[in-house]
Coordinates of C-alpha atoms in Angstrom, one line a residue:
M6 CA -87.1 277.5 38.1
I7 CA -83.6 278.5 38.9
A8 CA -82.5 281.8 38.1
P9 CA -79.5 281.7 35.3
Y10 CA -77.0 282.4 37.9
F11 CA -73.9 281.0 35.3
L12 CA -75.1 283.1 32.5
E13 CA -74.8 286.0 34.4
N14 CA -71.4 284.9 36.6
F15 CA -69.5 283.6 33.9
W16 CA -68.5 286.5 31.9
G17 CA -65.3 288.9 32.2
E18 CA -62.6 290.6 30.3
K19 CA -60.2 287.8 29.8
N20 CA -63.5 285.3 28.9
N21 CA -62.6 282.5 31.6
G22 CA -65.9 281.4 32.6
F23 CA -66.3 278.4 29.8
D24 CA -62.9 276.8 30.9
V25 CA -64.4 277.6 34.9
L26 CA -67.9 275.9 33.7
Y27 CA -66.0 273.1 32.1
H28 CA -64.0 272.1 34.7
N29 CA -66.7 272.5 37.1
M30 CA -69.1 270.0 35.2
K31 CA -65.5 267.3 35.0
H32 CA -65.7 268.1 39.0
G33 CA -69.0 266.4 39.0
Q34 CA -67.8 262.6 38.3
I35 CA -65.4 263.1 41.0
S36 CA -67.8 263.6 43.9
T37 CA -69.9 260.7 42.4
K38 CA -66.5 258.5 42.7
E39 CA -66.2 260.1 46.1
L40 CA -69.6 259.0 47.1
S41 CA -70.0 256.0 45.9
D42 CA -66.3 255.2 48.1
F43 CA -68.0 256.7 51.2
I44 CA -71.0 254.4 51.1
R45 CA -68.7 251.3 49.8
E46 CA -66.5 252.2 53.1
R47 CA -69.4 252.4 55.3
S48 CA -70.9 249.1 53.9
T49 CA -67.6 247.9 55.0
I50 CA -67.7 248.8 58.7
E51 CA -71.2 247.7 58.8
E52 CA -70.7 244.4 57.7
S53 CA -67.2 243.9 60.1
Y54 CA -69.6 245.8 63.0
A55 CA -72.1 242.3 62.3
R56 CA -69.8 240.1 61.9
S57 CA -68.5 241.0 65.4
M58 CA -72.1 241.4 66.9
T59 CA -72.8 237.8 65.5
K60 CA -69.9 236.7 67.1
L61 CA -70.9 238.3 70.6
A62 CA -74.1 236.6 69.8
K63 CA -72.5 233.4 70.0
S64 CA -70.4 233.8 73.2
A65 CA -73.1 234.5 74.8
G66 CA -74.7 231.4 74.1
N67 CA -71.7 229.8 75.4
F68 CA -71.2 231.4 78.7
S69 CA -72.3 229.1 81.8
Q70 CA -75.6 228.2 81.9
L71 CA -75.7 227.2 85.8
G72 CA -76.9 229.3 88.1
T73 CA -80.0 231.4 89.0
F74 CA -78.7 234.2 86.1
A75 CA -78.7 232.0 83.1
P76 CA -81.8 232.5 81.4
M77 CA -80.7 236.0 81.2
W78 CA -78.1 234.9 78.6
D79 CA -80.8 233.8 76.6
I80 CA -82.1 237.6 76.2
F81 CA -78.7 238.9 75.5
K82 CA -78.3 236.3 72.5
S83 CA -81.2 236.8 71.0
S84 CA -81.4 240.7 71.3
T85 CA -77.3 240.3 70.0
E86 CA -78.6 238.5 66.6
K87 CA -81.3 241.1 66.1
L88 CA -78.9 243.8 66.1
A89 CA -76.6 242.0 64.0
G90 CA -79.2 241.2 61.4
C91 CA -80.2 245.1 61.1
H92 CA -76.8 245.7 60.4
L93 CA -76.8 243.2 57.9
E94 CA -80.2 244.5 56.2
L95 CA -77.8 248.2 55.9
V96 CA -75.3 246.0 54.1
R97 CA -77.5 244.5 51.7
K98 CA -79.1 248.3 51.2
L99 CA -75.8 249.7 50.5
Q100 CA -75.0 247.4 48.6
E101 CA -77.7 247.7 46.1
L102 CA -77.3 252.1 46.4
I103 CA -74.0 251.4 45.3
K104 CA -74.4 249.7 42.4
E105 CA -77.0 252.6 41.7
V106 CA -74.1 255.1 42.1
Q107 CA -71.8 253.3 39.7
K108 CA -74.8 253.2 37.1
Y109 CA -75.0 256.9 37.7
V110 CA -71.4 257.1 37.3
E111 CA -71.3 255.4 33.6
E112 CA -74.1 257.6 32.8
Q113 CA -73.1 261.1 33.7
A114 CA -69.8 259.7 32.1
K115 CA -71.9 259.8 29.3
A116 CA -73.6 263.0 29.1
H117 CA -70.3 264.5 30.0
K118 CA -69.2 263.3 26.3
K119 CA -71.9 264.3 25.1
T120 CA -71.7 268.3 26.2
K121 CA -68.4 268.5 25.4
E122 CA -69.2 267.7 22.1
E123 CA -71.5 269.7 21.8
V124 CA -69.5 273.0 23.6
A125 CA -66.9 272.9 21.1
P126 CA -67.9 275.8 18.9
T127 CA -68.4 277.6 22.2
L128 CA -64.4 276.8 23.2
E129 CA -63.6 278.0 19.6
A130 CA -65.5 281.2 19.7
V131 CA -63.8 281.7 23.1
Q132 CA -60.5 281.4 21.6
N133 CA -61.2 283.5 18.1
I134 CA -62.7 286.3 20.8
Q135 CA -59.4 285.5 23.6
S136 CA -56.8 285.8 20.0
I137 CA -58.9 289.5 18.4
S138 CA -58.4 291.2 22.1
Q139 CA -55.2 290.5 22.1
A140 CA -54.0 291.3 18.6
L141 CA -56.5 294.4 18.9
Q142 CA -54.7 295.6 22.2
K143 CA -51.6 295.1 19.7
S144 CA -52.7 297.2 17.0
K145 CA -54.0 300.4 19.2
E146 CA -50.3 300.5 20.6
I147 CA -49.2 300.4 17.5
Y148 CA -51.7 302.8 16.3
N149 CA -51.2 305.2 19.3
A150 CA -47.4 305.4 18.5
K151 CA -47.4 305.9 14.9
T152 CA -49.6 308.7 15.5
V153 CA -47.5 310.6 18.4
E154 CA -44.3 309.8 16.6
Q155 CA -45.9 311.9 13.2
E156 CA -47.5 314.7 15.2
R157 CA -43.8 315.2 17.1
L158 CA -42.3 315.4 13.8
R159 CA -44.2 317.8 12.5
K160 CA -43.8 320.0 15.8
E161 CA -40.4 319.8 15.6
G162 CA -39.6 321.1 12.0
A163 CA -38.5 317.9 10.7
T164 CA -38.5 317.5 6.5
Q165 CA -41.3 317.0 4.8
R166 CA -40.4 313.7 3.6
D167 CA -40.0 312.4 7.0
V168 CA -43.1 313.9 8.2
D169 CA -44.5 311.6 5.5
K170 CA -43.2 308.8 6.1
A171 CA -45.0 308.8 9.7
G172 CA -48.1 309.5 8.4
V173 CA -48.1 306.9 5.8
K174 CA -47.3 304.0 8.9
A175 CA -49.4 306.3 11.4
K176 CA -52.3 305.8 8.4
K177 CA -51.5 301.9 8.4
A178 CA -52.0 301.8 12.0
T179 CA -55.1 302.9 12.1
E180 CA -56.5 300.8 9.6
T181 CA -55.4 297.9 11.6
Y182 CA -56.6 299.1 14.3
K183 CA -59.8 299.8 12.8
S184 CA -60.0 296.5 11.5
Y185 CA -59.4 294.5 14.5
V186 CA -62.3 296.2 15.9
E187 CA -64.3 295.8 13.9
K188 CA -63.1 291.8 14.3
Y189 CA -63.7 292.1 17.7
A190 CA -67.3 293.2 17.4
T191 CA -67.9 290.0 15.5
A192 CA -66.5 287.4 17.4
K193 CA -67.8 289.7 20.7
S194 CA -71.3 289.2 19.2
E195 CA -70.4 285.5 18.1
F196 CA -69.3 284.5 21.8
E197 CA -72.0 286.2 23.6
Q198 CA -74.6 284.2 22.2
K199 CA -72.6 280.6 21.9
M200 CA -71.2 281.6 25.3
A201 CA -74.8 281.7 26.6
E202 CA -76.3 278.7 24.9
T203 CA -73.2 276.8 26.9
A204 CA -73.9 278.8 30.5
Q205 CA -77.2 278.0 30.7
K206 CA -76.2 274.1 29.6
F207 CA -73.3 273.5 32.0
Q208 CA -76.0 274.8 34.9
D209 CA -78.6 272.1 33.5
I210 CA -75.8 269.7 33.8
E211 CA -74.8 270.8 37.4
E212 CA -78.0 271.0 38.3
N213 CA -79.0 267.3 37.4
H214 CA -75.9 266.5 38.9
V215 CA -77.0 267.4 42.1
L216 CA -80.1 266.0 42.1
Q217 CA -79.5 263.1 41.3
M218 CA -76.3 263.0 44.6
K219 CA -79.0 264.1 46.3
E220 CA -81.1 261.5 45.4
I221 CA -78.3 258.8 46.4
I222 CA -77.9 260.3 49.6
R223 CA -81.7 260.7 50.6
S224 CA -82.0 257.1 50.1
Y225 CA -78.4 256.1 52.0
S226 CA -80.0 258.5 54.7
Q227 CA -83.4 256.4 54.6
S228 CA -81.3 253.4 54.4
V229 CA -79.8 254.3 57.8
E230 CA -82.6 255.3 59.3
E231 CA -84.4 252.1 59.3
T232 CA -81.7 250.3 60.6
H233 CA -82.0 253.1 63.3
I234 CA -85.7 252.2 64.0
Q235 CA -84.7 248.5 63.6
I236 CA -82.1 249.2 66.0
G237 CA -84.5 251.0 68.6
E238 CA -87.3 247.9 68.2
V239 CA -84.7 245.6 68.8
H240 CA -83.5 247.8 71.5
S241 CA -87.1 248.3 73.2
E242 CA -87.6 244.3 72.8
F243 CA -84.5 243.7 75.0
V244 CA -85.8 246.2 77.9
R245 CA -89.1 244.5 77.6
N246 CA -87.7 241.1 78.0
I247 CA -85.5 242.1 81.1
E248 CA -88.2 243.5 82.8
N249 CA -90.7 240.6 82.1
T250 CA -87.8 237.9 83.2
S251 CA -88.4 238.9 87.2
L252 CA -86.8 237.8 90.2
E253 CA -89.6 235.4 90.8
S254 CA -89.6 233.7 87.3
L255 CA -85.5 232.8 87.3
I256 CA -86.1 231.2 91.1
Q257 CA -89.0 229.1 89.8
K258 CA -87.1 227.9 86.7
L259 CA -84.3 227.2 89.0
A260 CA -85.9 225.2 91.1
E261 CA -88.1 223.6 88.4
S262 CA -85.0 222.8 85.9
K263 CA -82.6 221.9 89.2
G264 CA -84.8 220.4 91.8
T265 CA -84.2 217.2 93.4
G266 CA -87.6 216.5 94.9
K267 CA -90.4 217.5 96.9
E268 CA -90.4 215.1 99.3
G269 CA -88.4 214.8 102.4
P270 CA -86.7 211.8 103.8
G271 CA -89.3 209.6 105.8
P272 CA -88.5 208.6 109.7
I273 CA -86.4 205.3 110.1
D274 CA -87.6 203.3 113.2
F275 CA -85.4 200.5 115.2
E276 CA -85.8 197.2 114.1
E277 CA -84.7 194.7 116.5
C278 CA -82.6 192.0 115.1
N279 CA -84.5 187.9 114.2
T280 CA -81.5 185.7 114.6
A281 CA -83.5 182.7 113.3
I282 CA -83.6 184.6 110.2
A283 CA -80.6 185.7 110.2
T284 CA -78.6 182.1 110.1
E285 CA -80.7 180.5 108.0
G286 CA -80.5 183.0 105.4
A287 CA -77.5 182.0 102.7
K288 CA -74.5 183.9 103.2
P289 CA -73.8 186.2 100.4
R290 CA -70.3 185.8 98.1
K291 CA -68.4 188.0 96.7
R292 CA -67.8 188.7 93.1
K293 CA -63.8 188.4 92.1
P294 CA -63.3 191.1 89.8
F295 CA -61.0 188.9 88.0
G296 CA -62.5 185.8 88.6
I297 CA -62.6 182.9 85.3
P298 CA -65.7 181.6 84.0
G299 CA -66.4 178.8 84.8
R300 CA -65.1 178.3 88.1
R301 CA -67.0 178.2 91.3
K302 CA -66.0 178.5 94.8
D303 CA -66.0 176.0 97.1
K304 CA -69.0 175.7 99.3
D305 CA -68.3 176.6 103.0
T306 CA -67.3 174.1 105.3
D307 CA -68.7 174.9 107.9
S308 CA -71.5 172.8 108.5
T309 CA -71.4 169.6 109.6
E310 CA -74.4 168.0 109.2
S311 CA -74.2 164.4 107.8
T312 CA -77.3 164.8 105.2
E313 CA -74.4 167.4 103.2
V314 CA -71.7 164.8 103.3
E315 CA -73.4 161.9 102.1
A316 CA -74.7 164.5 99.3
N317 CA -71.2 165.3 98.0
V318 CA -69.9 161.6 98.1
P319 CA -70.0 160.8 94.2
R320 CA -71.6 157.8 92.7
V321 CA -69.6 155.1 90.4
D322 CA -70.5 153.1 87.8
A323 CA -69.6 149.2 87.1
E324 CA -66.6 150.4 85.5
G325 CA -65.4 153.1 88.0
F326 CA -66.1 156.4 86.3
C327 CA -68.3 159.0 88.6
I328 CA -71.9 159.2 87.2
R329 CA -73.4 163.1 86.7
P330 CA -76.4 163.4 88.9
E331 CA -78.9 165.3 86.6
V332 CA -79.8 168.9 87.7
N333 CA -82.8 170.6 86.6
E334 CA -81.8 174.0 85.1
N335 CA -85.3 175.7 85.7
D336 CA -85.2 174.8 89.6
A337 CA -81.5 175.8 89.4
K338 CA -82.0 179.1 88.2
D339 CA -85.3 179.8 90.3
N340 CA -83.3 178.8 93.8
S341 CA -80.1 181.0 92.8
F342 CA -78.9 183.9 95.0
Y343 CA -77.3 185.5 92.5
S344 CA -79.0 187.1 88.9
S345 CA -78.6 185.5 86.3
S346 CA -75.4 187.1 84.3
E347 CA -73.6 186.0 87.1
S348 CA -75.2 182.5 87.4
E349 CA -74.1 182.5 83.1
D350 CA -70.7 183.9 83.9
E351 CA -69.6 181.3 86.7
E352 CA -71.5 178.2 85.1
E353 CA -69.1 175.2 84.9
P354 CA -67.8 174.3 81.4
K355 CA -69.6 171.0 79.6
K356 CA -67.5 167.4 80.8
F357 CA -67.1 165.1 78.0
H358 CA -67.3 161.0 78.8
V359 CA -64.3 159.4 77.7
Q360 CA -64.6 155.3 77.6
I361 CA -61.2 153.4 77.8
K362 CA -61.9 150.1 76.2
P363 CA -60.0 147.2 78.1
V364 CA -57.5 145.3 75.9
Q365 CA -59.1 143.0 73.7
P366 CA -57.4 139.1 74.3
N367 CA -54.6 137.7 72.7
N368 CA -56.2 135.2 69.6
G369 CA -53.1 132.9 70.3
I370 CA -51.1 131.2 67.5
H371 CA -53.0 132.3 64.6
Q372 CA -52.3 136.2 65.2
N373 CA -49.0 135.4 65.7
R374 CA -49.1 133.8 62.8
A375 CA -50.8 136.9 61.0
N376 CA -47.9 138.9 62.4
I377 CA -45.1 137.5 61.0
D378 CA -46.4 137.0 57.6
E379 CA -46.9 140.7 57.6
L380 CA -43.5 141.7 58.7
K381 CA -42.2 139.0 56.1
A382 CA -44.1 141.3 53.6
S383 CA -42.8 144.3 54.7
I384 CA -39.4 143.1 54.2
G385 CA -39.7 141.3 51.2
N386 CA -37.9 143.5 49.5
I387 CA -35.5 144.1 51.2
I388 CA -32.0 142.0 49.7
L389 CA -29.3 141.3 52.6
S390 CA -26.1 141.4 51.5
P391 CA -23.4 139.6 53.4
S392 CA -20.6 141.4 54.8
T393 CA -17.6 140.5 57.5
S394 CA -18.1 141.3 60.7
G395 CA -15.8 142.0 63.4
Q396 CA -15.3 139.5 66.3
M397 CA -17.7 140.4 69.5
R398 CA -16.2 139.8 72.1
R399 CA -17.8 137.9 75.1
N400 CA -19.4 139.7 78.2
A401 CA -19.7 143.5 76.7
S402 CA -22.1 145.9 77.7
S403 CA -25.0 146.9 75.2
D404 CA -23.3 150.3 75.0
E405 CA -20.0 148.2 73.5
L406 CA -22.0 146.1 71.1
A407 CA -23.9 149.2 69.6
K408 CA -20.3 150.7 68.8
S409 CA -18.5 147.8 67.6
R410 CA -21.1 146.5 64.7
A411 CA -21.8 148.4 61.4
P412 CA -25.4 149.8 60.4
Y413 CA -25.7 147.2 57.6
E414 CA -24.2 144.2 60.3
L415 CA -27.0 145.3 62.8
T416 CA -29.5 145.1 60.1
N417 CA -28.9 141.5 58.5
N418 CA -28.8 140.4 62.5
D419 CA -31.8 141.7 63.1
L420 CA -33.6 140.0 60.4
L421 CA -32.4 136.9 60.4
S422 CA -33.3 137.3 64.6
L423 CA -37.3 137.7 63.3
D424 CA -37.2 134.6 61.2
P425 CA -38.4 131.7 63.7
L426 CA -37.8 129.3 61.1
S427 CA -34.0 130.5 60.2
P428 CA -31.2 129.1 62.1
A429 CA -29.6 130.6 65.3
L430 CA -26.5 132.2 64.5
P431 CA -23.9 131.5 67.4
V432 CA -22.8 134.3 69.7
G433 CA -19.5 136.2 68.6
S434 CA -20.1 134.5 65.1
S435 CA -19.6 136.6 62.1
S436 CA -21.8 137.2 58.9
S437 CA -19.1 135.1 57.2
V438 CA -19.0 132.7 59.6
S439 CA -23.1 132.4 59.6
S440 CA -22.8 132.5 55.4
A441 CA -20.2 129.7 55.6
A442 CA -22.7 127.2 58.4
V443 CA -25.3 127.6 56.1
P444 CA -25.5 125.7 52.2
L445 CA -26.6 128.2 49.7
S446 CA -29.4 126.1 48.4
N447 CA -30.8 126.2 51.9
R448 CA -30.3 130.1 52.7
P449 CA -33.4 132.2 52.4
T450 CA -34.2 134.2 49.1
T451 CA -36.9 136.9 48.9
P452 CA -39.8 135.6 47.6
L453 CA -41.9 137.5 44.9
A454 CA -44.7 137.4 46.7
A455 CA -45.9 137.8 49.9
G456 CA -48.1 134.4 50.5
A457 CA -45.1 132.4 48.1
L458 CA -43.0 132.5 51.9
V459 CA -41.7 129.1 52.3
P460 CA -39.4 128.0 55.7
P461 CA -35.8 127.3 54.6
P462 CA -35.1 124.0 55.7
R463 CA -33.7 123.8 59.6
P464 CA -30.3 122.1 59.8
S465 CA -30.3 118.7 61.5
S466 CA -28.7 119.9 64.5
R467 CA -27.4 123.0 66.2
P468 CA -24.0 123.6 67.7
K469 CA -23.9 123.9 71.1
V470 CA -22.8 126.8 73.4
P471 CA -21.5 126.1 77.1
T472 CA -23.3 127.7 79.7
G473 CA -20.8 129.0 80.9
K474 CA -20.1 131.8 77.9
L475 CA -23.8 132.7 77.9
T476 CA -23.4 134.6 81.2
G477 CA -21.9 137.5 80.4
I478 CA -24.4 138.7 77.5
N479 CA -27.0 140.7 78.3
E480 CA -30.3 140.6 75.6
I481 CA -31.3 143.9 74.1
V482 CA -35.3 144.2 73.2
R483 CA -35.7 146.6 70.6
P484 CA -38.4 147.3 68.6
F485 CA -38.6 146.4 64.5
S486 CA -38.7 149.2 62.6
P487 CA -38.3 148.7 58.5
Q488 CA -35.6 150.5 57.0
K489 CA -36.8 153.0 54.5
A490 CA -35.2 152.8 51.0
T491 CA -32.9 156.1 51.1
N492 CA -29.4 157.0 49.6
A493 CA -28.6 158.4 52.9
S494 CA -26.8 156.1 55.3
P495 CA -29.6 153.9 58.0
P496 CA -28.8 155.2 61.1
P497 CA -26.8 152.8 64.1
T498 CA -29.3 150.9 65.9
A499 CA -28.4 148.8 68.9
P500 CA -27.5 145.0 68.2
L501 CA -30.6 142.5 69.2
A502 CA -28.1 139.7 71.1
R503 CA -29.7 136.2 71.0
A504 CA -28.8 134.0 74.0
E505 CA -29.9 130.7 74.3
S506 CA -29.7 128.3 77.1
S507 CA -27.9 124.6 76.5
S508 CA -31.6 123.6 77.2
S509 CA -33.6 125.8 74.4
L510 CA -31.3 124.3 71.7
S511 CA -34.0 121.5 70.7
S512 CA -35.8 122.2 67.6
N513 CA -39.2 122.5 69.3
A514 CA -38.4 125.0 71.9
S515 CA -37.2 127.2 69.5
L516 CA -40.1 127.2 67.0
S517 CA -42.1 127.7 70.0
A518 CA -39.8 131.0 71.0
G519 CA -39.9 132.0 67.4
N520 CA -44.0 132.1 67.4
T521 CA -43.3 134.6 69.8
P522 CA -41.5 137.7 68.6
T523 CA -40.4 140.9 70.8
V524 CA -41.8 143.9 68.8

């Protein structure tokens, strides 16, 4: 039990003990808040230190792992990580302690509020005694002044009336003074009683506050002490690991991890060259870095043996094609000097055998007649319109003949020249002359069907052309192409000039010449 120090030491003439004790109680809240801030700041420092230690541990793990000293970095990394863990554990404990301090702050605020309500009568007693004390002092001064004034007037021989007036004032001041003395005595007893209770209450509150603060500090110191113990254990472990990692173990680890072998190079004896084996062995060939797949190098032509030359001669069949020799793939792979990948890359592509059939013999007149019927069927729907044509010059070249005629004249003459049964036009005659020479009833008409083609009657005789006039005309052979039925004008084509000799003007010669068209 603590002595009542507050009860014994907080009195005085001015009665200010209550005010001091009350403000001291309020200072407890400030102290609690400051202690909470201190612990929070220490927690922040420890957390920052733990992060720095973790970063340092990662740096130690990223250091060079080469050399004999490399295993030592693992010890540094492990020890630093444990130290960081110790400080993080301290941060966790301090955070929990801060929560407890905050809880105490709330409880302390509630206790202070309750105490303020309880000591309110004491505050009134204090204010009452202070006001009575001031009034008592003032009434005492008035009483003394009035009494001195009355005595002075009596000694000086003043009138009775002045002396009586001074006596009345002195009596009144005396009564006022006595009343304040009595009031002060009552206020004093009440104040002393309530002040004693309040002082003890303030002392109890302060004792609880200090005890709680000391408990917080004890928890704080205990957390720090436990952290220091853990740090000491980590340091002791670090020292033991350094001592256990001897020089021999470091050298042994390097030899086991980076060793290149325990056997030295063997002896090499001199070997004489065997010329027979060297000449019989196949010559190694170098592969091109950018070789074309499927293409092989030509074989060496150094050998002059007749058997190899005969073996390279290709075999020819009856039609003149080369016969590819049959090669066993398994034998080729087994006898190959190179690897399977090279043989697959350099394998020749597969060849295709193309056989060209000979031209079929001509069937004669029947085939020619069938071709003529097909041509007539294809041009059956084309109407031959008569048109005027210019006079063709004799002894003209093929280019001049192509320029002098219009496209529609060329079409009419070409189509008429394909008909072996139609009368031949004289060279240099126009379409109007040919239409006049042949009667209207004898002209070929467009049949309704391909099978209903009837050759027009031949004229009894043809005008003979002198042989001297035929020497300047060149025959132009052009393939037949039926005209497409389009709106555009047909392209110009070269004329097909026909020249006949005097001996070919007979009907039999014309018929045989018409059976063999030139396409």
